[in-house]
Tab-separated table of C-alpha atoms in Angstrom:
chain	number	residue	atom	x	y	z
A	246	UNK	CA	192.112	148.264	42.095
A	247	UNK	CA	194.153	148.797	45.222
A	248	UNK	CA	197.773	147.770	45.717
A	249	UNK	CA	196.607	144.912	47.943
A	250	UNK	CA	194.316	143.551	45.236
A	251	UNK	CA	197.040	143.574	42.569
A	252	UNK	CA	199.929	142.115	44.600
A	253	UNK	CA	201.575	139.279	42.718
A	254	UNK	CA	203.385	136.520	44.579
A	255	UNK	CA	206.965	136.529	43.306
A	256	UNK	CA	208.248	133.639	45.407
A	257	UNK	CA	205.549	131.119	46.245
A	258	UNK	CA	207.768	129.179	48.677
A	259	UNK	CA	208.509	132.371	50.609
A	260	UNK	CA	204.832	133.364	50.500
A	261	UNK	CA	203.858	129.985	51.963
A	262	UNK	CA	206.526	130.308	54.668
A	263	UNK	CA	205.152	133.749	55.549
A	264	UNK	CA	201.677	132.240	55.755
A	265	UNK	CA	202.996	129.569	58.140
A	266	UNK	CA	204.616	132.350	60.218
A	267	UNK	CA	201.274	134.169	60.446
A	268	UNK	CA	199.448	131.012	61.527
A	269	UNK	CA	202.064	130.285	64.199
A	270	UNK	CA	201.897	133.894	65.431
A	271	UNK	CA	198.120	133.622	65.695
A	272	UNK	CA	198.322	130.314	67.589
A	273	UNK	CA	200.961	131.739	69.942
A	274	UNK	CA	198.880	134.843	70.688
A	275	UNK	CA	195.776	132.738	71.356
A	276	UNK	CA	197.778	130.414	73.634
A	277	UNK	CA	199.275	133.263	75.689
A	278	UNK	CA	195.986	135.165	75.825
A	279	UNK	CA	194.097	132.052	76.948
A	280	UNK	CA	196.623	131.398	79.693
A	281	UNK	CA	196.448	135.022	80.873
A	282	UNK	CA	192.651	134.952	80.894
A	283	UNK	CA	192.658	131.801	83.039
A	284	UNK	CA	195.288	133.134	85.449
A	285	UNK	CA	193.448	136.443	85.867
A	286	UNK	CA	190.176	134.592	86.425
A	287	UNK	CA	191.552	132.108	88.952
A	288	UNK	CA	193.994	134.431	90.710
A	289	UNK	CA	192.033	137.678	90.783
A	290	UNK	CA	188.462	136.854	89.741
A	291	UNK	CA	188.831	139.308	86.888
A	292	UNK	CA	188.876	139.378	83.101
A	293	UNK	CA	191.408	140.478	80.515
A	294	UNK	CA	189.278	143.500	79.437
A	295	UNK	CA	189.073	144.663	83.073
A	296	UNK	CA	192.834	144.197	83.437
A	297	UNK	CA	193.410	146.182	80.229
A	298	UNK	CA	191.241	149.101	81.427
A	299	UNK	CA	192.940	149.158	84.823
A	300	UNK	CA	196.400	148.940	83.199
A	301	UNK	CA	195.631	151.884	80.903
A	302	UNK	CA	194.400	153.975	83.837
A	303	UNK	CA	197.298	152.841	86.026
A	304	UNK	CA	199.697	154.368	83.488
A	305	UNK	CA	197.727	157.658	83.419
A	306	UNK	CA	197.396	158.828	87.062
A	307	UNK	CA	195.474	161.962	86.045
A	308	UNK	CA	192.897	159.806	84.287
A	309	UNK	CA	191.558	159.603	80.763
A	310	UNK	CA	188.380	160.685	79.027
A	311	UNK	CA	186.171	157.725	78.134
A	312	UNK	CA	186.810	158.419	74.447
A	313	UNK	CA	190.595	158.431	75.012
A	314	UNK	CA	190.356	155.190	76.938
A	315	UNK	CA	188.392	153.460	74.181
A	316	UNK	CA	190.848	154.748	71.544
A	317	UNK	CA	193.803	153.574	73.626
A	318	UNK	CA	192.278	150.098	73.990
A	319	UNK	CA	191.053	150.064	70.358
A	320	UNK	CA	187.504	149.131	71.377
A	321	UNK	CA	184.149	150.889	71.170
A	322	UNK	CA	182.945	153.349	73.781
A	323	UNK	CA	180.107	150.950	74.556
A	324	UNK	CA	182.489	148.120	75.407
A	325	UNK	CA	184.535	150.370	77.690
A	326	UNK	CA	181.445	151.791	79.396
A	327	UNK	CA	180.292	148.392	80.658
A	328	UNK	CA	183.719	147.519	82.037
A	329	UNK	CA	184.135	150.957	83.630
A	330	UNK	CA	180.666	150.730	85.218
A	331	UNK	CA	181.636	147.494	86.978
A	332	UNK	CA	185.010	148.885	88.061
A	333	UNK	CA	183.305	151.998	89.474
A	334	UNK	CA	180.885	149.755	91.387
A	335	UNK	CA	183.882	147.913	92.894
A	336	UNK	CA	185.573	151.251	93.712
A	337	UNK	CA	188.610	150.424	91.572
A	338	UNK	CA	188.070	153.466	89.335
A	339	UNK	CA	186.111	156.683	89.627
A	340	UNK	CA	184.181	158.586	87.003
A	341	UNK	CA	184.340	162.380	87.202
A	342	UNK	CA	182.431	164.983	85.223
A	343	UNK	CA	184.708	167.389	83.410
A	344	UNK	CA	184.267	171.062	84.240
A	345	UNK	CA	184.966	172.014	80.621
A	346	UNK	CA	182.445	169.574	79.134
A	347	UNK	CA	179.583	168.299	81.284
A	348	UNK	CA	178.831	165.560	78.722
A	349	UNK	CA	182.329	164.051	78.965
A	350	UNK	CA	183.644	161.934	81.804
A	351	UNK	CA	187.130	161.506	83.125
A	352	UNK	CA	187.921	158.021	84.404
A	353	UNK	CA	190.658	157.697	86.994
A	354	UNK	CA	192.043	154.753	88.943
A	355	UNK	CA	191.442	154.867	92.704
A	356	UNK	CA	194.008	154.062	95.403
A	357	UNK	CA	192.303	150.676	95.813
A	358	UNK	CA	192.569	150.065	92.053
A	359	UNK	CA	196.207	151.212	92.000
A	360	UNK	CA	197.136	148.809	94.809
A	361	UNK	CA	195.426	145.936	92.981
A	362	UNK	CA	197.161	146.830	89.696
A	363	UNK	CA	200.550	147.095	91.400
A	364	UNK	CA	200.070	143.481	92.500
A	365	UNK	CA	198.570	142.267	89.227
A	366	UNK	CA	201.201	143.900	86.999
A	367	UNK	CA	204.006	142.271	88.996
A	368	UNK	CA	202.236	138.927	88.681
A	369	UNK	CA	201.534	139.542	84.967
A	370	UNK	CA	205.236	140.199	84.345
A	371	UNK	CA	206.056	136.928	86.099
A	372	UNK	CA	203.485	134.988	84.042
A	373	UNK	CA	204.802	136.356	80.749
A	374	UNK	CA	208.390	135.696	81.791
A	375	UNK	CA	207.451	132.105	82.640
A	376	UNK	CA	205.628	131.551	79.334
A	377	UNK	CA	208.523	133.026	77.335
A	378	UNK	CA	211.281	131.384	79.368
A	379	UNK	CA	212.797	129.698	76.283
A	380	UNK	CA	213.004	132.984	74.343
A	381	UNK	CA	216.476	134.546	74.545
A	382	UNK	CA	217.048	138.285	74.780
A	383	UNK	CA	218.262	138.437	71.172
A	384	UNK	CA	215.279	136.368	69.943
A	385	UNK	CA	212.913	138.658	71.848
A	386	UNK	CA	214.540	141.724	70.257
A	387	UNK	CA	214.292	140.149	66.794
A	388	UNK	CA	210.663	139.165	67.387
A	389	UNK	CA	209.809	142.715	68.444
A	390	UNK	CA	211.546	144.046	65.337
A	391	UNK	CA	209.578	141.684	63.089
A	392	UNK	CA	206.265	142.655	64.719
A	393	UNK	CA	207.072	146.361	64.298
A	394	UNK	CA	207.992	145.791	60.648
A	395	UNK	CA	204.654	144.058	60.056
A	396	UNK	CA	202.661	146.769	61.843
A	397	UNK	CA	204.367	149.619	59.986
A	398	UNK	CA	203.991	147.973	56.566
A	399	UNK	CA	200.185	147.931	56.606
């Protein structure tokens, strides 16, 4: 048996409160994600996966291998390939063959893609700030700390 299978609940009230926290976190993430998806669709005729790919490439001006990009986004190579294909078609990113490995591709954001991301990231920051307007700086810091604690535990 693993440690997860043998965990005994010591304080049922606390365990139930932690469960309620998880459910509220999940609902909050779905709410924010849904709002972002709609705003990206209506404001830029784009999707969250496309935004995520462009954001990753925007932060890496030299580009990323397809495998690095999929690892960074925590999705399969196949999922990234379809998004990248459409972004290449729209001239927002370019796909280059690597000299060192002809089977691997480097994906890099174009000037057109960078200009679009400069605009979208400023708008994205504004959207998040608006959605989190009732969250104080200290609450945001505490929330970040809690999320990091959860991520590093598992």
